[in-house]
Tab-separated table of C-alpha atoms in Angstrom:
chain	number	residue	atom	x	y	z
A	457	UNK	CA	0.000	0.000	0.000
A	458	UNK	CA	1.220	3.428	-0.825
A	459	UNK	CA	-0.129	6.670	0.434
A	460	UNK	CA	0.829	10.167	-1.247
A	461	UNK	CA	0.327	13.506	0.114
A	462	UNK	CA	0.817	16.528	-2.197
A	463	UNK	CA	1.234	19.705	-0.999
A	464	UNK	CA	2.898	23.175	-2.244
A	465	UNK	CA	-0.452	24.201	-4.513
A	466	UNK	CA	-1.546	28.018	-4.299
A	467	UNK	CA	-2.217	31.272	-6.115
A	468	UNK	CA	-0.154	32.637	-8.244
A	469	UNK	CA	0.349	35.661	-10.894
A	470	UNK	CA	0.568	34.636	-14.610
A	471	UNK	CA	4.542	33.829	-15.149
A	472	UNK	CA	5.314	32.954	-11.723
A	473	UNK	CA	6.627	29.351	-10.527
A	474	UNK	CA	5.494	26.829	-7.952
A	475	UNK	CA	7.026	23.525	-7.120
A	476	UNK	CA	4.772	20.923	-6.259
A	477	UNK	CA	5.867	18.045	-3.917
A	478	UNK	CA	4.679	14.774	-3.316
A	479	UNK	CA	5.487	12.619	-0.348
A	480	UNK	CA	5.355	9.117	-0.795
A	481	UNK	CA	4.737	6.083	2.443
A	482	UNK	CA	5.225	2.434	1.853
A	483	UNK	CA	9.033	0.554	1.158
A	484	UNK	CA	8.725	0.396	-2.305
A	485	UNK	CA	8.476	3.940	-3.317
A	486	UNK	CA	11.807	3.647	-5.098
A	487	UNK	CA	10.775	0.779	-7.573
A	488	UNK	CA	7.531	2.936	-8.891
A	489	UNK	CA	7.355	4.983	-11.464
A	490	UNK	CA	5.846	8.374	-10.854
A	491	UNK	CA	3.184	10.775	-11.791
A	492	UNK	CA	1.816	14.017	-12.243
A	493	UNK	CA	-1.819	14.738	-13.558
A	494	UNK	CA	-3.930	17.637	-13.324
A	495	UNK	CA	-8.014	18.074	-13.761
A	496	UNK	CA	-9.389	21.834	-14.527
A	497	UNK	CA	-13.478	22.384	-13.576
A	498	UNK	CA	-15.326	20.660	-16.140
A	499	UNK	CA	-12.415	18.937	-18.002
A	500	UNK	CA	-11.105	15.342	-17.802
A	501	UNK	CA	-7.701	14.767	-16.546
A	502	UNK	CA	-4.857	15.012	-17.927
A	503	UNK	CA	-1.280	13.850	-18.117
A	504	UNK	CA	1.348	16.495	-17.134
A	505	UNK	CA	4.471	14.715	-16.318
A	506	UNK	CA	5.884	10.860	-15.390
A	507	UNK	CA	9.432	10.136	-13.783
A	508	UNK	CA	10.544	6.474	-13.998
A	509	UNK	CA	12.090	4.272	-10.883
A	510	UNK	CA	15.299	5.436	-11.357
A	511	UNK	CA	14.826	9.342	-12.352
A	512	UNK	CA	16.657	8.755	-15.581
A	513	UNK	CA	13.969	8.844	-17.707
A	514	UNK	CA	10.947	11.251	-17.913
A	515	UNK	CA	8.291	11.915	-20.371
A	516	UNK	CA	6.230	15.476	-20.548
A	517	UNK	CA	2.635	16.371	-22.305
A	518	UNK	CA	3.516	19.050	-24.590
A	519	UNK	CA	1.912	21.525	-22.618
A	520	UNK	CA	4.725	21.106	-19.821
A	521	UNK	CA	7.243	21.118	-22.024
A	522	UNK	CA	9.936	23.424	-21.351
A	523	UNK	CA	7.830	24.910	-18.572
A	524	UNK	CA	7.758	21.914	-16.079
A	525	UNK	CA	10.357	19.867	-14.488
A	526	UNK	CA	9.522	16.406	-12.551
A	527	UNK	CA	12.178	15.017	-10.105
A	528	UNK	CA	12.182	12.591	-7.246
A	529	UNK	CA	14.490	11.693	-4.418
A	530	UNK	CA	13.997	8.682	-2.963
A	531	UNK	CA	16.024	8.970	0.191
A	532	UNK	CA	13.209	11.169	0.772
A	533	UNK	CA	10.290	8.918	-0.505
A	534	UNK	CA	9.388	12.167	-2.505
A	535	UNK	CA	8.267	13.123	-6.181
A	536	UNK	CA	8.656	17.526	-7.011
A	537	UNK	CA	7.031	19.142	-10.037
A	538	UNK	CA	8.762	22.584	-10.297
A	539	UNK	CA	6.489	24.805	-12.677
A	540	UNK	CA	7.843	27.375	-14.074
A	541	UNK	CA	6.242	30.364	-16.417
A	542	UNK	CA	2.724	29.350	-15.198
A	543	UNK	CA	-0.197	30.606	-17.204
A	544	UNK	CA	-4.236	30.625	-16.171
A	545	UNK	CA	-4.685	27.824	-18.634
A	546	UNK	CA	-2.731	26.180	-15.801
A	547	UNK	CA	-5.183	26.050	-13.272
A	548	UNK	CA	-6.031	23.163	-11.975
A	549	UNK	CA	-6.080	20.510	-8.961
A	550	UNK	CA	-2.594	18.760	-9.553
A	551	UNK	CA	-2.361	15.170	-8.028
A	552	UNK	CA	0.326	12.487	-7.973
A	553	UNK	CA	0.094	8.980	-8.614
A	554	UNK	CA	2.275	5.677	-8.463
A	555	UNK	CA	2.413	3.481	-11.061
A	556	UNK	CA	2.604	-0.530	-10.611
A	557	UNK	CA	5.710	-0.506	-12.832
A	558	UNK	CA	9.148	1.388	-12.904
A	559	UNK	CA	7.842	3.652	-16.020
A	560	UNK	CA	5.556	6.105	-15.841
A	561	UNK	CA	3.585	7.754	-19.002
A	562	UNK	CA	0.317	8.615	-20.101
A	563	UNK	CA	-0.895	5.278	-21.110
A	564	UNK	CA	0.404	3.870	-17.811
A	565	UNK	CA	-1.657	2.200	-15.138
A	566	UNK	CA	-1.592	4.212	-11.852
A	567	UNK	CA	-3.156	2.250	-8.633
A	568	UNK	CA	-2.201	4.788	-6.167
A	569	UNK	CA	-3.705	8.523	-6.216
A	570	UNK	CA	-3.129	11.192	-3.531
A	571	UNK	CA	-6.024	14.176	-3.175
A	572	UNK	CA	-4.321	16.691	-5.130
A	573	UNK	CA	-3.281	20.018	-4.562
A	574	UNK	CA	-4.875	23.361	-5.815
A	575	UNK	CA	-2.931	25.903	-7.988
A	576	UNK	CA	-4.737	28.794	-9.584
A	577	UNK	CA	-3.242	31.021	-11.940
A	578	UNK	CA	-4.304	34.884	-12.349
A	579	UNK	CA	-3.838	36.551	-15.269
């Protein structure tokens, strides 16, 4: 069983950052892949970023690219998502989720979901 608990959501102006973290319980944190999604009011979720077991491999939807960083430290049992140059089409609840696997993507299956974290962008 893993739990995750998100936190670092807020308001923020239009081009300003926020990094997102994720803290992960259970032993086997380190063997998961790892990711981010994000559902606006009255729109499905979506895919923003995945991080793989290892952190060597990471896969963005194109609108992150360039704009979002995902990293993890295990020693820590925690996955960030730094967000930089945000933008009101960015607002959203942002929640992490653990994959079954060591990859992560958008086609991936993630069992574990924490209960997000609010970010609202103001333009």
């Amino acid at each position: 069983q893993v739990q995750l608990v998100e936190s670092g959501g807020g308001l923020v102006q239009a081009g300003g950052s926020l990094r997102l973290s994720c803290a992960a319980s259970g032993r086997t944190f380190s063997s998961r892949g790892m990711g981010w999604f994000r559902q606006a009011p009255g729109k499905e979720r979506e895919f923003v970023a995945g991080i793989a077991w290892s952190g060597a491999s990471t896969i963005y939807a194109d609108s992150a690219k360039g704009r979002f960083t995902i990293s993890r430290d295990d020693a820590k049992n925690t996955v960030y998502l730094q967000m930089n140059n945000l933008k009101p089409e960015d607002t959203a609840r942002y929640y992490c989720a653990a994959t079954n696997t060591v990859f992560a993507g958008p086609k991936s299956e993630y069992v574990y979901w924490g209960q997000g974290t609010q970010v609202t962008v103001s333009s």
